Tab-separated table of C-alpha atoms in Angstrom:
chain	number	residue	atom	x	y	z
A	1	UNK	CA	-79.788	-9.525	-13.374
A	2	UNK	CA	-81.864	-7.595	-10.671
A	3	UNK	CA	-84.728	-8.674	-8.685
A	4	UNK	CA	-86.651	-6.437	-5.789
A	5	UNK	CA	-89.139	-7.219	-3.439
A	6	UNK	CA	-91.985	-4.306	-2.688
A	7	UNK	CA	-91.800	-5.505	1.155
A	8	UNK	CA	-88.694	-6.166	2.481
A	9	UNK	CA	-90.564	-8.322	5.448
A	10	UNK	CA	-92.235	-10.468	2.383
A	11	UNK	CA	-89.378	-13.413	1.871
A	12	UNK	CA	-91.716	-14.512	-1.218
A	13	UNK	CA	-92.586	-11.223	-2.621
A	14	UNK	CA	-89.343	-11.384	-4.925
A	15	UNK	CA	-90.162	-9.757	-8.577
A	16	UNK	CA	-89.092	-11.626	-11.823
A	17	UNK	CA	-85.479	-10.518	-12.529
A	18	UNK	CA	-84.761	-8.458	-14.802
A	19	UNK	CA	-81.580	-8.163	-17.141
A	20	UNK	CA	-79.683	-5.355	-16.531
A	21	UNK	CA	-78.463	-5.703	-20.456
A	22	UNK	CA	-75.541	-4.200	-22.715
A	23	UNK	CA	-75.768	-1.005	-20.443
A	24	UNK	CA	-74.173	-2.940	-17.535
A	25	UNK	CA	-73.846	-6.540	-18.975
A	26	UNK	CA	-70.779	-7.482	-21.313
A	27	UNK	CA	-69.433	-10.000	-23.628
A	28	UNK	CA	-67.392	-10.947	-20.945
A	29	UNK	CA	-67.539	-12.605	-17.177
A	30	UNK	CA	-69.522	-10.491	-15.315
A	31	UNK	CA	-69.823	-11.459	-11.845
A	32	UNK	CA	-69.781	-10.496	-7.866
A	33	UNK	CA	-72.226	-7.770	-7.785
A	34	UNK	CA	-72.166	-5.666	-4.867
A	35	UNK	CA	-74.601	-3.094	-4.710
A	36	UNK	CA	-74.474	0.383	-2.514
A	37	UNK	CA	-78.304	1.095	-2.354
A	38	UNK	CA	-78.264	4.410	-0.082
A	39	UNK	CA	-75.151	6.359	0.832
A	40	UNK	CA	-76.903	9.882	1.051
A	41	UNK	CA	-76.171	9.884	4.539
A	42	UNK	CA	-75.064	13.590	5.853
A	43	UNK	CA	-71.132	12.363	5.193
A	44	UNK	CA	-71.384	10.132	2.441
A	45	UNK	CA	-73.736	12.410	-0.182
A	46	UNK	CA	-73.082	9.910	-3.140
A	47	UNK	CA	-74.828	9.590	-6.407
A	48	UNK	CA	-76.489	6.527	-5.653
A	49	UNK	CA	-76.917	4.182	-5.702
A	50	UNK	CA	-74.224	1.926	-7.331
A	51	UNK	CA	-73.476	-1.069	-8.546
A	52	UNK	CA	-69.532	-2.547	-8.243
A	53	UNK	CA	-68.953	-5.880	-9.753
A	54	UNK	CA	-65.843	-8.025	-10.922
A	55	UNK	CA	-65.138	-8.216	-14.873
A	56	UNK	CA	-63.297	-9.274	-17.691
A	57	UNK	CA	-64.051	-7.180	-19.990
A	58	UNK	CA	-61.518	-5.656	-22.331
A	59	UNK	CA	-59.768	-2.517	-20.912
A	60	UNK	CA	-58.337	-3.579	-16.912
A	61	UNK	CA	-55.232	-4.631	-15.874
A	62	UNK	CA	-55.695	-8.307	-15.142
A	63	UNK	CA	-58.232	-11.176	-15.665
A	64	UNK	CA	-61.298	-10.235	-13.209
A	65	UNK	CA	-61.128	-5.763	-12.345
A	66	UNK	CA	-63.434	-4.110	-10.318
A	67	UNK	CA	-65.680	-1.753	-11.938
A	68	UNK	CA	-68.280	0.570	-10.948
A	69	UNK	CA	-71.529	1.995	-12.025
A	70	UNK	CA	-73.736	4.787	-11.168
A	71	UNK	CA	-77.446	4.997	-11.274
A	72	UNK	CA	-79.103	8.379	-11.506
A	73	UNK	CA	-82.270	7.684	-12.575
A	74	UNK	CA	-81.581	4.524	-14.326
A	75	UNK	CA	-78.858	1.757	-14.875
A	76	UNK	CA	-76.117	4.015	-16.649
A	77	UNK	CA	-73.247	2.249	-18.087
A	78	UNK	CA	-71.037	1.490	-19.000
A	79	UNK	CA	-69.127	0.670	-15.998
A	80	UNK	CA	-66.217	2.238	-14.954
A	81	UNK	CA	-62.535	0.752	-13.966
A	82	UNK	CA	-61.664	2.124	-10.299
A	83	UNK	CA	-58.320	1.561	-10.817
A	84	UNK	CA	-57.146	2.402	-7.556
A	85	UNK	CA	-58.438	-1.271	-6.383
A	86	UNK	CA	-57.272	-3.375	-9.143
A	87	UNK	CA	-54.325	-5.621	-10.270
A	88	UNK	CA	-52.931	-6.740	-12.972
A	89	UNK	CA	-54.035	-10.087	-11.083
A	90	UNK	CA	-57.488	-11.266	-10.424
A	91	UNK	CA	-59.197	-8.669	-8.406
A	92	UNK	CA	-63.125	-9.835	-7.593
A	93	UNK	CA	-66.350	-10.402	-5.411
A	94	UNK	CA	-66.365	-6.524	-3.788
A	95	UNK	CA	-68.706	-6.184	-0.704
A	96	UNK	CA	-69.265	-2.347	0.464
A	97	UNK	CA	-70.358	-1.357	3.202
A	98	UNK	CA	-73.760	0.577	3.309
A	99	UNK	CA	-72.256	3.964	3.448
A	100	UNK	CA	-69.859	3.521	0.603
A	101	UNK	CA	-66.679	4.468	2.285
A	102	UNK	CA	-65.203	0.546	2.744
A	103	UNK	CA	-64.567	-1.812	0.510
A	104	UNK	CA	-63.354	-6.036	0.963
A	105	UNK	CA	-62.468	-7.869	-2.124
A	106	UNK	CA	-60.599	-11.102	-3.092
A	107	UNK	CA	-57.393	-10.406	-4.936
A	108	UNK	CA	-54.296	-12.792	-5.665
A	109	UNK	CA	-52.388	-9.749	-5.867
A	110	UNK	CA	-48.426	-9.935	-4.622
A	111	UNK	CA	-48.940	-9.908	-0.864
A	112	UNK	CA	-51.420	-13.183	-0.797
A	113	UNK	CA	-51.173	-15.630	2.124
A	114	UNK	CA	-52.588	-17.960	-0.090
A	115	UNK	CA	-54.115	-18.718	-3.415
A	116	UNK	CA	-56.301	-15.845	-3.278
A	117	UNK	CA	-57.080	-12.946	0.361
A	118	UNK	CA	-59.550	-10.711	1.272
A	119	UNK	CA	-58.424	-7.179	1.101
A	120	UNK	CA	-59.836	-4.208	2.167
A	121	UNK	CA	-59.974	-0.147	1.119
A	122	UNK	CA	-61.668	2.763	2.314
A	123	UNK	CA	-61.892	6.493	1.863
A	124	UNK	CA	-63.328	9.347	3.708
A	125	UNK	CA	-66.012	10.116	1.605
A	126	UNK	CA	-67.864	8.746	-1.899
A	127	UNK	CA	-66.275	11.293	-4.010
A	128	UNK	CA	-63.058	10.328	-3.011
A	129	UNK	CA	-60.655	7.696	-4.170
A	130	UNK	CA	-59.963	4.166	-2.748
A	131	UNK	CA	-57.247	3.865	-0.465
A	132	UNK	CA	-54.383	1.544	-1.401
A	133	UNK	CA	-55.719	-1.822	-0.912
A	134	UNK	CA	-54.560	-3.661	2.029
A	135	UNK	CA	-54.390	-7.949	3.289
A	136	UNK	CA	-56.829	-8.150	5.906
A	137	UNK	CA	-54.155	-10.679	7.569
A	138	UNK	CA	-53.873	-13.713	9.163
A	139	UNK	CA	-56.931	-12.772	11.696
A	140	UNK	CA	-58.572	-13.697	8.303
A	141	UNK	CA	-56.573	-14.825	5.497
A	142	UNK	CA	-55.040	-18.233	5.383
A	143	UNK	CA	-52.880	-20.392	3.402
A	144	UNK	CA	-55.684	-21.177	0.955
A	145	UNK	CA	-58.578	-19.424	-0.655
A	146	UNK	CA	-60.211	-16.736	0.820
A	147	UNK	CA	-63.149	-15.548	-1.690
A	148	UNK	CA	-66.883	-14.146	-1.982
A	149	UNK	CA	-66.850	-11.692	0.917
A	150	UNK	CA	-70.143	-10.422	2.754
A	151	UNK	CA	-70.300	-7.374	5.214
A	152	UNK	CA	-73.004	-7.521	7.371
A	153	UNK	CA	-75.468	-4.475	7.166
A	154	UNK	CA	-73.890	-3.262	10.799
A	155	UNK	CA	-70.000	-3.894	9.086
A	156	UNK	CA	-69.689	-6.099	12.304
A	157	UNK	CA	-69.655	-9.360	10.954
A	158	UNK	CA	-67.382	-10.955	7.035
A	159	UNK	CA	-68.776	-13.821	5.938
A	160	UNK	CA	-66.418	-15.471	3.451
A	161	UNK	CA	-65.660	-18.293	1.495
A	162	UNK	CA	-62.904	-20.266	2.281
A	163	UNK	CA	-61.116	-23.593	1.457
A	164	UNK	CA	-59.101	-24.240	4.822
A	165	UNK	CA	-59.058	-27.577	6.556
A	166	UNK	CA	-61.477	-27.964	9.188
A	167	UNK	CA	-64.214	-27.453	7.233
A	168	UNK	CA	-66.640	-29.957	5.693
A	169	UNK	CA	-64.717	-30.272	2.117
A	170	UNK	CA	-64.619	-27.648	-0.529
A	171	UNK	CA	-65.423	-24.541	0.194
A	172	UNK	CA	-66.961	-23.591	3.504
A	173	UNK	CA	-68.794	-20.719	5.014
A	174	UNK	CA	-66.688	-19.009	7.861
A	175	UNK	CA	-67.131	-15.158	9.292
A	176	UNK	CA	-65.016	-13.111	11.339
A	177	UNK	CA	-66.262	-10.153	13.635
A	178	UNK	CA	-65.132	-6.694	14.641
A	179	UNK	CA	-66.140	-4.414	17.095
A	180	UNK	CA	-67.869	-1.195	16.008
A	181	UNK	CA	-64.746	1.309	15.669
A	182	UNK	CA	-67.198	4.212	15.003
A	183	UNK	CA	-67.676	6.010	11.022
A	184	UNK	CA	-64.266	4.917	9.606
């Protein structure tokens, strides 16, 4: 589903979502939606913008696979594997940054700390491949779940979900922050 607002300063002015349908949409779990509104930035030049998600539908190489779509004019579909980020374990909840060239994802992938890790790709440009995905580490990761990443609109600041003691039960909010390290 998709909702907009007309005035991003209007918290109230959200439209009635709409269903992206069959085009996007599967029989399957389709969930996580991360969307790359603008990356027609002088280095970045993608067709945009696009939508990455997590799904099960028929055709990855384990349970939850990220896929991709583009939107030239319209929600095209359907979307496509980028097989350079997935697993044949669960690979879900992307978050990319706003010019398209990083990527943070949960994954239970061999590697884990825990029960499922945030890990994180990038690549030079939009038109390029993922890099090989890698643990964001023990700055971040823990011995339990680490899901449902967030980067900030600077890329400054993860929020993510996590199920670590010290929290209030369940899973909690927590975020980790970087300093600004320039375009990569």
């Amino acid at each position: 589903w998709l909702s907009w607002r007309p005035d991003p300063d209007d918290d109230f002015g959200w439209q009635p979502p709409v269903n992206l349908g069959t085009g996007i949409n599967s029989a399957a779990v389709d969930a996580g939606p991360s969307l790359l509104e603008r990356a027609d930035w002088w280095w970045a030049r993608a067709p945009i913008p696009q939508l990455y998600m997590a799904s099960a539908r028929p055709g990855g190489p384990g349970g939850l696979d990220i896929y991709v779509s583009s939107v030239p004019g319209g929600w095209a579909g359907p979307p496509t594997l980028v097989t350079e980020l997935n697993s044949p374990q669960a690979d879900l909840t992307p978050t990319v940054r706003r010019d398209g060239r990083e990527i943070i994802f949960a994954s239970a992938r061999p590697g884990v700390i825990g029960g499922f890790d945030l890990w994180h790709a990038s690549r030079r440009s939009v038109r390029e491949p993922w890099s090989a995905p890698t643990n964001l580490g023990p700055e971040v990761n823990t011995a339990f779940v680490e899901v449902f990443p967030f980067l900030s609109f600077d890329a400054e600041t993860l929020v993510f979900q996590s199920t670590r003691p010290g929290g209030f039960g369940g899973s909690d909010l927590y975020l980790s922050t970087r300093e600004r390290v320039g375009r990569d």
